[in-house]
PDB file of C-alpha atoms in Angstrom:
ATOM      1  CA  MET J 666      74.231 107.705  82.405  1.00 51.00           C
ATOM      2  CA  ASP J 667      73.293 110.864  84.711  1.00 79.00           C
ATOM      3  CA  THR J 668      76.283 113.693  86.049  1.00 93.00           C
ATOM      4  CA  PRO J 669      77.096 112.101  89.139  1.00 97.00           C
ATOM      5  CA  ARG J 670      76.970 114.064  92.774  1.00 98.00           C
ATOM      6  CA  VAL J 671      80.329 112.588  93.802  1.00 98.00           C
ATOM      7  CA  SER J 672      83.506 111.407  91.948  1.00 98.00           C
ATOM      8  CA  ILE J 673      85.916 108.916  94.083  1.00 98.00           C
ATOM      9  CA  LEU J 674      88.773 109.121  92.178  1.00 98.00           C
ATOM     10  CA  ILE J 675      91.179 106.581  92.681  1.00 98.00           C
ATOM     11  CA  PRO J 676      95.291 107.190  91.241  1.00 98.00           C
ATOM     12  CA  VAL J 677      96.761 104.123  91.411  1.00 98.00           C
ATOM     13  CA  HIS J 678     100.762 102.490  89.614  1.00 97.00           C
ATOM     14  CA  GLU J 679     101.821  98.996  90.225  1.00 95.00           C
ATOM     15  CA  ARG J 680      99.225  98.005  92.838  1.00 95.00           C
ATOM     16  CA  ALA J 681      96.903  95.453  91.439  1.00 94.00           C
ATOM     17  CA  ALA J 682      95.395  93.826  94.652  1.00 90.00           C
ATOM     18  CA  MET J 683      95.213  96.922  96.606  1.00 94.00           C
ATOM     19  CA  LEU J 684      93.414  98.161  94.072  1.00 97.00           C
ATOM     20  CA  LEU J 685      91.171  95.959  94.126  1.00 96.00           C
ATOM     21  CA  GLU J 686      90.253  95.826  97.347  1.00 96.00           C
ATOM     22  CA  ALA J 687      90.223  99.990  97.700  1.00 97.00           C
ATOM     23  CA  ALA J 688      87.408  99.928  94.298  1.00 98.00           C
ATOM     24  CA  ARG J 689      85.269  97.401  95.907  1.00 97.00           C
ATOM     25  CA  SER J 690      85.452  99.625  99.200  1.00 98.00           C
ATOM     26  CA  ALA J 691      83.879 101.979  97.933  1.00 98.00           C
ATOM     27  CA  LEU J 692      82.004 100.351  95.500  1.00 98.00           C
ATOM     28  CA  CYS J 693      79.519  99.133  98.882  1.00 98.00           C
ATOM     29  CA  GLN J 694      79.024 102.806  99.157  1.00 98.00           C
ATOM     30  CA  GLU J 695      75.312 103.056 101.161  1.00 98.00           C
ATOM     31  CA  PHE J 696      75.017 106.146  99.222  1.00 98.00           C
ATOM     32  CA  ARG J 697      75.306 105.465  94.843  1.00 97.00           C
ATOM     33  CA  ASP J 698      74.951 109.239  93.309  1.00 98.00           C
ATOM     34  CA  PHE J 699      78.938 108.444  92.691  1.00 98.00           C
ATOM     35  CA  GLU J 700      81.372 107.179  90.030  1.00 98.00           C
ATOM     36  CA  LEU J 701      84.518 105.404  90.093  1.00 98.00           C
ATOM     37  CA  VAL J 702      86.812 107.150  88.625  1.00 98.00           C
ATOM     38  CA  ILE J 703      89.878 105.037  88.417  1.00 98.00           C
ATOM     39  CA  VAL J 704      93.939 106.962  85.982  1.00 98.00           C
ATOM     40  CA  ASP J 705      96.286 103.914  86.325  1.00 98.00           C
ATOM     41  CA  ASN J 706      99.802 105.812  85.676  1.00 98.00           C
ATOM     42  CA  HIS J 707     101.467 103.627  83.573  1.00 97.00           C
ATOM     43  CA  SER J 708     101.870 100.912  85.645  1.00 97.00           C
ATOM     44  CA  THR J 709     104.316  97.257  84.929  1.00 96.00           C
ATOM     45  CA  ASP J 710     102.402  95.268  86.802  1.00 95.00           C
ATOM     46  CA  ALA J 711      98.696  93.318  86.827  1.00 96.00           C
ATOM     47  CA  THR J 712      97.514  97.087  87.561  1.00 97.00           C
ATOM     48  CA  TRP J 713      95.554  98.358  84.189  1.00 97.00           C
ATOM     49  CA  GLU J 714      94.601  93.979  83.742  1.00 97.00           C
ATOM     50  CA  ALA J 715      92.883  95.075  87.312  1.00 97.00           C
ATOM     51  CA  CYS J 716      91.288  98.192  86.150  1.00 98.00           C
ATOM     52  CA  GLU J 717      89.616  96.999  83.271  1.00 98.00           C
ATOM     53  CA  ARG J 718      88.431  94.150  85.319  1.00 97.00           C
ATOM     54  CA  LEU J 719      86.530  96.352  87.524  1.00 98.00           C
ATOM     55  CA  ALA J 720      85.460  98.630  84.185  1.00 98.00           C
ATOM     56  CA  ARG J 721      83.555  95.290  83.059  1.00 98.00           C
ATOM     57  CA  GLU J 722      82.074  94.191  86.114  1.00 98.00           C
ATOM     58  CA  HIS J 723      80.297  97.628  87.344  1.00 98.00           C
ATOM     59  CA  PRO J 724      80.164  99.797  83.334  1.00 97.00           C
ATOM     60  CA  ALA J 725      77.611 101.772  85.099  1.00 96.00           C
ATOM     61  CA  THR J 726      79.708 103.021  87.412  1.00 98.00           C
ATOM     62  CA  VAL J 727      83.492 102.749  87.236  1.00 98.00           C
ATOM     63  CA  ARG J 728      85.093 104.193  84.183  1.00 98.00           C
ATOM     64  CA  VAL J 729      89.154 103.898  83.265  1.00 98.00           C
ATOM     65  CA  PHE J 730      91.750 105.568  82.301  1.00 98.00           C
ATOM     66  CA  ARG J 731      95.343 105.237  81.633  1.00 98.00           C
ATOM     67  CA  ASN J 732      98.497 107.101  81.205  1.00 97.00           C
ATOM     68  CA  SER J 733     100.685 106.921  78.274  1.00 97.00           C
ATOM     69  CA  SER J 734     103.977 107.638  81.094  1.00 97.00           C
ATOM     70  CA  ASN J 735     103.962 107.817  83.885  1.00 96.00           C
ATOM     71  CA  VAL J 736     103.776 111.744  84.966  1.00 96.00           C
ATOM     72  CA  GLY J 737     104.185 110.713  88.804  1.00 95.00           C
ATOM     73  CA  PRO J 738     101.594 111.444  92.058  1.00 95.00           C
ATOM     74  CA  VAL J 739     100.581 114.214  91.851  1.00 96.00           C
ATOM     75  CA  LEU J 740     100.244 115.028  87.801  1.00 97.00           C
ATOM     76  CA  ASN J 741      98.241 111.284  88.035  1.00 97.00           C
ATOM     77  CA  TRP J 742      96.060 112.616  90.673  1.00 98.00           C
ATOM     78  CA  LYS J 743      95.020 116.035  87.930  1.00 98.00           C
ATOM     79  CA  ARG J 744      94.238 113.498  85.777  1.00 98.00           C
ATOM     80  CA  CYS J 745      91.847 112.436  88.062  1.00 98.00           C
ATOM     81  CA  LEU J 746      90.232 115.568  88.208  1.00 98.00           C
ATOM     82  CA  ASP J 747      90.265 115.880  84.756  1.00 98.00           C
ATOM     83  CA  GLU J 748      88.274 112.941  84.204  1.00 98.00           C
ATOM     84  CA  ALA J 749      85.857 113.314  86.673  1.00 98.00           C
ATOM     85  CA  ARG J 750      81.983 114.391  86.373  1.00 98.00           C
ATOM     86  CA  GLY J 751      81.018 114.866  89.871  1.00 98.00           C
ATOM     87  CA  GLU J 752      79.883 118.287  91.156  1.00 98.00           C
ATOM     88  CA  LEU J 753      81.832 116.853  94.118  1.00 98.00           C
ATOM     89  CA  ALA J 754      85.414 114.775  94.815  1.00 98.00           C
ATOM     90  CA  HIS J 755      87.052 112.106  97.376  1.00 98.00           C
ATOM     91  CA  PHE J 756      90.309 111.255  96.624  1.00 98.00           C
ATOM     92  CA  LEU J 757      90.339 107.068  97.532  1.00 98.00           C
ATOM     93  CA  PHE J 758      94.333 106.303  97.068  1.00 97.00           C
ATOM     94  CA  SER J 759      94.634 102.982  95.847  1.00 96.00           C
ATOM     95  CA  ASP J 760      96.676 101.519  98.886  1.00 93.00           C
ATOM     96  CA  ASP J 761      93.401 103.071 101.043  1.00 96.00           C
ATOM     97  CA  LEU J 762      89.558 101.852 101.835  1.00 97.00           C
ATOM     98  CA  VAL J 763      86.356 103.795 102.956  1.00 98.00           C
ATOM     99  CA  ALA J 764      83.199 102.583 104.978  1.00 98.00           C
ATOM    100  CA  PRO J 765      80.344 101.963 104.394  1.00 98.00           C
ATOM    101  CA  ASP J 766      78.442 105.505 104.678  1.00 98.00           C
ATOM    102  CA  PHE J 767      81.467 107.724 104.190  1.00 98.00           C
ATOM    103  CA  LEU J 768      79.710 109.029 101.964  1.00 98.00           C
ATOM    104  CA  SER J 769      75.763 109.727 102.778  1.00 98.00           C
ATOM    105  CA  ARG J 770      77.797 110.729 105.704  1.00 98.00           C
ATOM    106  CA  LEU J 771      79.799 112.910 104.707  1.00 98.00           C
ATOM    107  CA  VAL J 772      77.566 114.381 101.671  1.00 98.00           C
ATOM    108  CA  PRO J 773      75.273 116.487 103.757  1.00 98.00           C
ATOM    109  CA  TRP J 774      77.257 118.807 105.722  1.00 98.00           C
ATOM    110  CA  MET J 775      78.653 119.758 101.313  1.00 98.00           C
ATOM    111  CA  GLU J 776      75.054 121.403 101.078  1.00 98.00           C
ATOM    112  CA  ARG J 777      76.052 124.716 103.038  1.00 98.00           C
ATOM    113  CA  ASP J 778      77.630 127.433 101.521  1.00 98.00           C
ATOM    114  CA  ASP J 779      79.819 128.075 104.094  1.00 98.00           C
ATOM    115  CA  VAL J 780      81.727 124.887 104.349  1.00 98.00           C
ATOM    116  CA  ALA J 781      84.561 124.574 102.436  1.00 98.00           C
ATOM    117  CA  PHE J 782      85.933 120.273 103.151  1.00 98.00           C
ATOM    118  CA  VAL J 783      83.953 118.782 105.098  1.00 98.00           C
ATOM    119  CA  PHE J 784      86.739 115.432 106.202  1.00 98.00           C
ATOM    120  CA  SER J 785      86.514 112.802 109.397  1.00 98.00           C
ATOM    121  CA  GLN J 786      88.328 110.895 111.781  1.00 97.00           C
ATOM    122  CA  ALA J 787      90.916 107.759 110.032  1.00 96.00           C
ATOM    123  CA  ARG J 788      92.032 104.150 111.590  1.00 95.00           C
ATOM    124  CA  ILE J 789      96.253 103.520 110.423  1.00 94.00           C
ATOM    125  CA  GLY J 790      97.848 100.603 110.745  1.00 93.00           C
ATOM    126  CA  THR J 791      98.431  96.671 108.703  1.00 90.00           C
ATOM    127  CA  ASP J 792      94.544  95.440 109.525  1.00 88.00           C
ATOM    128  CA  PRO J 793      91.817  97.455 109.013  1.00 87.00           C
ATOM    129  CA  SER J 794      89.916  95.859 111.952  1.00 83.00           C
ATOM    130  CA  ALA J 795      92.869  96.872 114.571  1.00 83.00           C
ATOM    131  CA  GLY J 796      93.670 100.324 113.005  1.00 90.00           C
ATOM    132  CA  GLU J 797      94.674 102.492 115.714  1.00 92.00           C
ATOM    133  CA  LEU J 798      92.289 105.923 115.571  1.00 94.00           C
ATOM    134  CA  ALA J 799      94.127 108.969 113.896  1.00 92.00           C
ATOM    135  CA  TRP J 800      92.978 112.970 114.492  1.00 91.00           C
ATOM    136  CA  ARG J 801      90.956 113.984 116.715  1.00 90.00           C
ATOM    137  CA  TRP J 802      90.387 116.960 116.237  1.00 96.00           C
ATOM    138  CA  ARG J 803      86.961 118.267 118.068  1.00 96.00           C
ATOM    139  CA  ALA J 804      84.430 115.655 119.887  1.00 95.00           C
ATOM    140  CA  ALA J 805      81.847 116.050 118.919  1.00 97.00           C
ATOM    141  CA  SER J 806      80.573 116.272 114.613  1.00 98.00           C
ATOM    142  CA  GLY J 807      79.504 120.268 112.843  1.00 98.00           C
ATOM    143  CA  VAL J 808      80.626 122.838 111.597  1.00 98.00           C
ATOM    144  CA  TYR J 809      84.221 125.432 112.779  1.00 98.00           C
ATOM    145  CA  PRO J 810      85.836 127.839 111.134  1.00 98.00           C
ATOM    146  CA  SER J 811      88.186 127.239 108.588  1.00 98.00           C
ATOM    147  CA  VAL J 812      90.805 129.513 110.340  1.00 98.00           C
ATOM    148  CA  ASP J 813      91.330 126.368 113.347  1.00 98.00           C
ATOM    149  CA  PHE J 814      91.718 124.111 110.715  1.00 98.00           C
ATOM    150  CA  GLN J 815      94.777 125.546 109.348  1.00 98.00           C
ATOM    151  CA  ARG J 816      96.147 126.160 112.941  1.00 97.00           C
ATOM    152  CA  SER J 817      95.790 123.077 113.267  1.00 97.00           C
ATOM    153  CA  LEU J 818      97.519 121.917 110.875  1.00 97.00           C
ATOM    154  CA  LEU J 819     100.362 124.040 110.693  1.00 96.00           C
ATOM    155  CA  LEU J 820     100.206 123.782 114.289  1.00 93.00           C
ATOM    156  CA  GLY J 821      99.238 121.700 116.034  1.00 87.00           C
ATOM    157  CA  ALA J 822     100.595 117.402 116.962  1.00 75.00           C
ATOM    158  CA  SER J 823      98.340 115.626 113.772  1.00 81.00           C
ATOM    159  CA  GLU J 824      95.478 117.071 115.040  1.00 91.00           C
ATOM    160  CA  VAL J 825      94.282 116.698 111.227  1.00 96.00           C
ATOM    161  CA  PRO J 826      94.660 114.515 108.093  1.00 95.00           C
ATOM    162  CA  VAL J 827      96.720 116.027 105.496  1.00 95.00           C
ATOM    163  CA  SER J 828      95.073 112.933 103.234  1.00 94.00           C
ATOM    164  CA  PRO J 829      92.595 114.319 101.189  1.00 96.00           C
ATOM    165  CA  VAL J 830      91.525 109.939 101.504  1.00 97.00           C
ATOM    166  CA  CYS J 831      89.459 111.487 104.842  1.00 97.00           C
ATOM    167  CA  ALA J 832      87.808 114.509 102.988  1.00 98.00           C
ATOM    168  CA  LEU J 833      85.058 115.790 100.517  1.00 98.00           C
ATOM    169  CA  PHE J 834      85.350 118.221  98.578  1.00 98.00           C
ATOM    170  CA  ARG J 835      83.848 120.437  95.427  1.00 98.00           C
ATOM    171  CA  THR J 836      85.782 119.622  92.220  1.00 98.00           C
ATOM    172  CA  ALA J 837      85.925 122.649  90.584  1.00 98.00           C
ATOM    173  CA  ASP J 838      88.487 123.598  94.228  1.00 98.00           C
ATOM    174  CA  LEU J 839      90.258 121.203  93.452  1.00 98.00           C
ATOM    175  CA  ARG J 840      91.080 121.879  89.962  1.00 98.00           C
ATOM    176  CA  GLU J 841      91.891 125.230  90.640  1.00 97.00           C
ATOM    177  CA  ARG J 842      94.142 124.415  94.074  1.00 96.00           C
ATOM    178  CA  ILE J 843      96.307 121.142  92.573  1.00 96.00           C
ATOM    179  CA  THR J 844      99.789 121.891  92.530  1.00 94.00           C
ATOM    180  CA  GLY J 845     103.235 120.776  92.195  1.00 93.00           C
ATOM    181  CA  ARG J 846     105.084 123.410  93.017  1.00 94.00           C
ATOM    182  CA  LEU J 847     104.587 125.811  95.625  1.00 94.00           C
ATOM    183  CA  PRO J 848     105.528 129.918  94.964  1.00 93.00           C
ATOM    184  CA  THR J 849     109.660 128.871  96.525  1.00 94.00           C
ATOM    185  CA  GLY J 850     109.960 127.097  93.784  1.00 93.00           C
ATOM    186  CA  LEU J 851     109.576 123.511  95.776  1.00 93.00           C
ATOM    187  CA  ASP J 852     108.926 120.934  93.656  1.00 94.00           C
ATOM    188  CA  PHE J 853     106.974 118.741  95.479  1.00 92.00           C
ATOM    189  CA  SER J 854     105.424 116.834  92.151  1.00 92.00           C
ATOM    190  CA  ASP J 855     107.211 113.634  92.604  1.00 90.00           C
ATOM    191  CA  HIS J 856     106.062 112.205  96.248  1.00 90.00           C
ATOM    192  CA  GLY J 857     102.836 114.105  96.815  1.00 91.00           C
ATOM    193  CA  GLY J 858     104.186 114.925 100.479  1.00 92.00           C
ATOM    194  CA  GLY J 859     102.689 119.045 101.207  1.00 94.00           C
ATOM    195  CA  ALA J 860     100.418 119.175  97.444  1.00 95.00           C
ATOM    196  CA  ASP J 861      97.834 117.221 100.188  1.00 96.00           C
ATOM    197  CA  ALA J 862      98.031 118.934 102.936  1.00 96.00           C
ATOM    198  CA  MET J 863      98.279 122.557 100.395  1.00 97.00           C
ATOM    199  CA  LEU J 864      94.624 120.988  98.897  1.00 97.00           C
ATOM    200  CA  TYR J 865      93.142 121.537 102.379  1.00 98.00           C
ATOM    201  CA  LEU J 866      95.038 124.552 103.323  1.00 98.00           C
ATOM    202  CA  LEU J 867      93.495 126.719  99.877  1.00 98.00           C
ATOM    203  CA  THR J 868      91.054 125.218  99.717  1.00 98.00           C
ATOM    204  CA  SER J 869      89.680 126.231 103.560  1.00 98.00           C
ATOM    205  CA  ARG J 870      90.680 129.757 101.688  1.00 98.00           C
ATOM    206  CA  THR J 871      87.363 129.896  99.814  1.00 97.00           C
ATOM    207  CA  ARG J 872      84.933 129.480 102.425  1.00 98.00           C
ATOM    208  CA  PRO J 873      84.367 130.799 106.306  1.00 98.00           C
ATOM    209  CA  ASN J 874      83.629 127.649 107.920  1.00 98.00           C
ATOM    210  CA  VAL J 875      85.243 123.337 107.646  1.00 98.00           C
ATOM    211  CA  ALA J 876      83.038 120.817 109.096  1.00 98.00           C
ATOM    212  CA  HIS J 877      83.942 117.861 110.581  1.00 98.00           C
ATOM    213  CA  VAL J 878      83.157 114.192 111.118  1.00 98.00           C
ATOM    214  CA  ALA J 879      84.341 112.255 114.939  1.00 97.00           C
ATOM    215  CA  GLU J 880      83.982 108.672 113.699  1.00 97.00           C
ATOM    216  CA  PRO J 881      86.495 107.404 111.749  1.00 97.00           C
ATOM    217  CA  LEU J 882      85.034 105.985 108.720  1.00 97.00           C
ATOM    218  CA  CYS J 883      88.831 105.352 105.933  1.00 97.00           C
ATOM    219  CA  PHE J 884      91.906 103.884 106.732  1.00 97.00           C
ATOM    220  CA  LEU J 885      95.065 104.194 105.584  1.00 96.00           C
ATOM    221  CA  ARG J 886      96.891 101.217 105.704  1.00 92.00           C
ATOM    222  CA  ALA J 887     100.069 101.347 106.712  1.00 85.00           C
ATOM    223  CA  HIS J 888     102.603  99.169 104.607  1.00 68.00           C
ATOM    224  CA  PRO J 889     106.085  99.416 103.419  1.00 63.00           C
ATOM    225  CA  GLY J 890     106.398 102.419 100.743  1.00 61.00           C
ATOM    226  CA  SER J 891     103.323 104.081 101.785  1.00 60.00           C
ATOM    227  CA  ILE J 892     103.292 107.348 102.953  1.00 56.00           C
ATOM    228  CA  THR J 893     102.064 106.607 105.685  1.00 46.00           C
ATOM    229  CA  ILE J 894     104.887 104.599 107.458  1.00 47.00           C
ATOM    230  CA  GLN J 895     107.662 106.806 104.690  1.00 50.00           C
ATOM    231  CA  GLY J 896     105.656 109.809 106.761  1.00 47.00           C
ATOM    232  CA  ARG J 897     107.235 112.980 106.986  1.00 45.00           C
ATOM    233  CA  ALA J 898     110.724 111.754 107.077  1.00 57.00           C
ATOM    234  CA  GLY J 899     113.487 113.060 104.410  1.00 80.00           C
ATOM    235  CA  ARG J 900     112.364 114.720 101.859  1.00 86.00           C
ATOM    236  CA  VAL J 901     108.464 114.513 102.669  1.00 90.00           C
ATOM    237  CA  ARG J 902     109.157 116.026 106.271  1.00 90.00           C
ATOM    238  CA  ASP J 903     111.081 118.858 104.790  1.00 93.00           C
ATOM    239  CA  SER J 904     108.111 120.068 102.669  1.00 94.00           C
ATOM    240  CA  TYR J 905     105.248 119.699 104.596  1.00 95.00           C
ATOM    241  CA  PHE J 906     107.344 122.294 106.479  1.00 95.00           C
ATOM    242  CA  GLU J 907     108.180 124.159 103.819  1.00 96.00           C
ATOM    243  CA  THR J 908     104.610 124.306 102.793  1.00 97.00           C
ATOM    244  CA  PHE J 909     103.258 125.279 106.232  1.00 97.00           C
ATOM    245  CA  LEU J 910     106.375 127.251 106.906  1.00 97.00           C
ATOM    246  CA  TRP J 911     105.148 129.356 102.995  1.00 97.00           C
ATOM    247  CA  PHE J 912     101.670 129.115 104.062  1.00 98.00           C
ATOM    248  CA  ALA J 913     101.438 130.922 107.388  1.00 98.00           C
ATOM    249  CA  ALA J 914     103.450 133.631 105.446  1.00 97.00           C
ATOM    250  CA  ASP J 915     101.204 134.111 102.847  1.00 97.00           C
ATOM    251  CA  GLU J 916      98.532 134.801 105.339  1.00 97.00           C
ATOM    252  CA  ALA J 917     100.340 137.060 107.456  1.00 97.00           C
ATOM    253  CA  ARG J 918     100.243 134.922 110.701  1.00 97.00           C
ATOM    254  CA  MET J 919     103.272 136.473 111.758  1.00 96.00           C
ATOM    255  CA  ASP J 920     102.572 134.201 115.296  1.00 94.00           C
ATOM    256  CA  TRP J 921     101.880 131.442 114.173  1.00 96.00           C
ATOM    257  CA  LEU J 922     104.819 131.751 111.611  1.00 96.00           C
ATOM    258  CA  ALA J 923     107.262 132.243 114.575  1.00 95.00           C
ATOM    259  CA  ARG J 924     105.732 129.000 115.758  1.00 93.00           C
ATOM    260  CA  LEU J 925     106.994 126.932 112.621  1.00 95.00           C
ATOM    261  CA  GLN J 926     110.271 128.783 112.602  1.00 95.00           C
ATOM    262  CA  SER J 927     110.464 128.199 116.209  1.00 94.00           C
ATOM    263  CA  LYS J 928     109.501 124.018 115.667  1.00 92.00           C
ATOM    264  CA  VAL J 929     111.572 124.138 112.383  1.00 93.00           C
ATOM    265  CA  TRP J 930     114.122 125.410 114.171  1.00 92.00           C
ATOM    266  CA  LEU J 931     114.432 122.848 117.306  1.00 91.00           C
ATOM    267  CA  HIS J 932     113.874 119.788 114.626  1.00 89.00           C
ATOM    268  CA  GLU J 933     116.362 120.961 112.008  1.00 92.00           C
ATOM    269  CA  MET J 934     118.815 121.248 115.593  1.00 90.00           C
ATOM    270  CA  TRP J 935     117.763 117.636 116.687  1.00 87.00           C
ATOM    271  CA  ARG J 936     118.556 116.132 113.257  1.00 89.00           C
ATOM    272  CA  ALA J 937     122.099 117.685 113.286  1.00 92.00           C
ATOM    273  CA  ARG J 938     122.829 116.971 116.884  1.00 93.00           C
ATOM    274  CA  ARG J 939     124.398 120.280 116.930  1.00 94.00           C
ATOM    275  CA  TRP J 940     123.665 123.921 117.617  1.00 93.00           C
ATOM    276  CA  LEU J 941     122.611 125.824 114.871  1.00 93.00           C
ATOM    277  CA  ASP J 942     121.428 129.595 114.327  1.00 92.00           C
ATOM    278  CA  ALA J 943     118.408 129.579 113.164  1.00 93.00           C
ATOM    279  CA  GLY J 944     119.013 131.164 110.273  1.00 93.00           C
ATOM    280  CA  GLU J 945     121.172 128.435 108.668  1.00 92.00           C
ATOM    281  CA  ALA J 946     118.673 126.360 110.276  1.00 93.00           C
ATOM    282  CA  LEU J 947     116.053 127.873 107.658  1.00 95.00           C
ATOM    283  CA  ALA J 948     117.586 128.837 105.201  1.00 93.00           C
ATOM    284  CA  ARG J 949     117.479 125.706 102.717  1.00 91.00           C
ATOM    285  CA  PHE J 950     112.769 126.257 103.844  1.00 95.00           C
ATOM    286  CA  ARG J 951     113.721 129.478 101.794  1.00 93.00           C
ATOM    287  CA  SER J 952     112.048 130.986 104.727  1.00 94.00           C
ATOM    288  CA  PRO J 953     113.449 134.001 106.224  1.00 93.00           C
ATOM    289  CA  ALA J 954     113.861 133.656 109.857  1.00 94.00           C
ATOM    290  CA  ARG J 955     111.882 135.874 112.263  1.00 93.00           C
ATOM    291  CA  PRO J 956     113.725 138.616 115.142  1.00 92.00           C
ATOM    292  CA  ARG J 957     115.423 136.005 117.015  1.00 88.00           C
ATOM    293  CA  ALA J 958     113.727 137.177 120.353  1.00 88.00           C
ATOM    294  CA  GLN J 959     110.000 136.387 118.794  1.00 90.00           C
ATOM    295  CA  LEU J 960     112.117 132.832 118.322  1.00 91.00           C
ATOM    296  CA  TRP J 961     113.312 132.598 121.533  1.00 88.00           C
ATOM    297  CA  ALA J 962     110.816 134.037 123.207  1.00 89.00           C
ATOM    298  CA  ARG J 963     108.964 130.372 121.779  1.00 88.00           C
ATOM    299  CA  LEU J 964     112.029 127.450 122.213  1.00 85.00           C
ATOM    300  CA  PRO J 965     111.044 126.549 125.153  1.00 83.00           C
ATOM    301  CA  ALA J 966     107.230 125.823 124.946  1.00 84.00           C
ATOM    302  CA  GLU J 967     107.955 124.110 121.027  1.00 82.00           C
ATOM    303  CA  ALA J 968     110.911 122.284 122.918  1.00 82.00           C
ATOM    304  CA  LEU J 969     108.478 120.544 124.866  1.00 82.00           C
ATOM    305  CA  ARG J 970     105.680 119.952 122.427  1.00 77.00           C
ATOM    306  CA  LEU J 971     108.118 118.418 120.097  1.00 75.00           C
ATOM    307  CA  LEU J 972     109.091 115.902 123.613  1.00 75.00           C
ATOM    308  CA  ALA J 973     105.203 115.417 124.437  1.00 73.00           C
ATOM    309  CA  HIS J 974     104.814 114.484 120.754  1.00 66.00           C
ATOM    310  CA  ARG J 975     107.906 112.184 120.401  1.00 65.00           C
ATOM    311  CA  VAL J 976     106.725 109.975 124.149  1.00 67.00           C
ATOM    312  CA  ARG J 977     103.434 109.525 122.061  1.00 60.00           C
ATOM    313  CA  SER J 978     104.414 108.765 119.070  1.00 58.00           C
ATOM    314  CA  HIS J 979     106.717 106.346 120.092  1.00 51.00           C
ATOM    315  CA  GLY J 980     104.440 103.902 121.107  1.00 53.00           C
ATOM    316  CA  PHE J 981     102.611 103.920 118.148  1.00 49.00           C
ATOM    317  CA  ARG J 982     105.992 103.746 116.035  1.00 52.00           C
ATOM    318  CA  LYS J 983     106.743 100.411 118.286  1.00 55.00           C
ATOM    319  CA  ARG J 984     103.509  99.021 117.784  1.00 51.00           C
ATOM    320  CA  ARG J 985     103.485  99.500 113.895  1.00 48.00           C
ATOM    321  CA  ARG J 986     107.166  98.590 112.728  1.00 52.00           C
ATOM    322  CA  HIS J 987     105.733  95.511 115.019  1.00 48.00           C
ATOM    323  CA  ALA J 988     103.202  94.915 112.941  1.00 46.00           C
ATOM    324  CA  LEU J 989     105.195  95.710 109.408  1.00 42.00           C
ATOM    325  CA  SER J 990     107.389  93.150 111.185  1.00 46.00           C
ATOM    326  CA  GLN J 991     104.612  89.900 110.671  1.00 44.00           C
ATOM    327  CA  LEU J 992     103.562  90.966 107.375  1.00 43.00           C
ATOM    328  CA  GLY J 993     107.331  89.247 106.056  1.00 43.00           C
ATOM    329  CA  PRO J 994     108.633  90.119 102.461  1.00 38.00           C
ATOM    330  CA  SER J 995     106.927  92.803 100.146  1.00 30.00           C
TER     331      SER J 995
END
């Protein structure tokens, strides 16, 4: 076949049933100039058989590959990019879905040379017909400054996504910027938390603007074991914190860095249930604390933001736990 305009990339590991549903959502795209690249990360269940089935049923569109060993999620994302032939690339994780008009709505925005990437809203939940709307960043679809996206990702309360499932990028940009390790030495290659945000942050540096489609065009499935459920808890959450702190410092955005450090300081005290010195709280994130006066000045506002965010997210977490309880044993 001719070189496709878009490569839809599905990295997968031991999700045979979900893979088929995700792939079929991709294959139903109204925009037809695409290929579907699936890389099985050495699954031990029926996932590879599902890959082969898809390739047999759609030989002109689906290309499948299998790693000889489990290389972890981030290197599997990279393998997908290595196999991609399209100018544009979209990551579709094997437990998620895209709407039939996802590509037809996003591709036109990438005609603009000043746009680094385009992303849409999404729904998150256990049932695609009843997911909750996520990432109400802007009320209208359009082009916005990249620096506004960066600020929202680093400082906002879940205003923009970290999952690349919501976005369309230039393949060359992703190949150049995918990484499983921060310059600080943090390795997040075994879970991908932080690596996804880095794709957005580093790519946003390449052009002055990003595009946003203010409609939910994808569905992120909440299920036991997904990063949607595990979220930013534990190591995954810490990886995001260190990623954001590093990026603010690397951009020399000292105002952002001070706000982030105040936020992390509060989170660490909340977790420890005791008073911590700022330097102690930030040391494990490899982020030297800003002057104490700067952090103190921001603590009250960050405490209010943290409280408001926890109140807003409490209802969603409660509904999510109830929905998961209806699923039965996984």
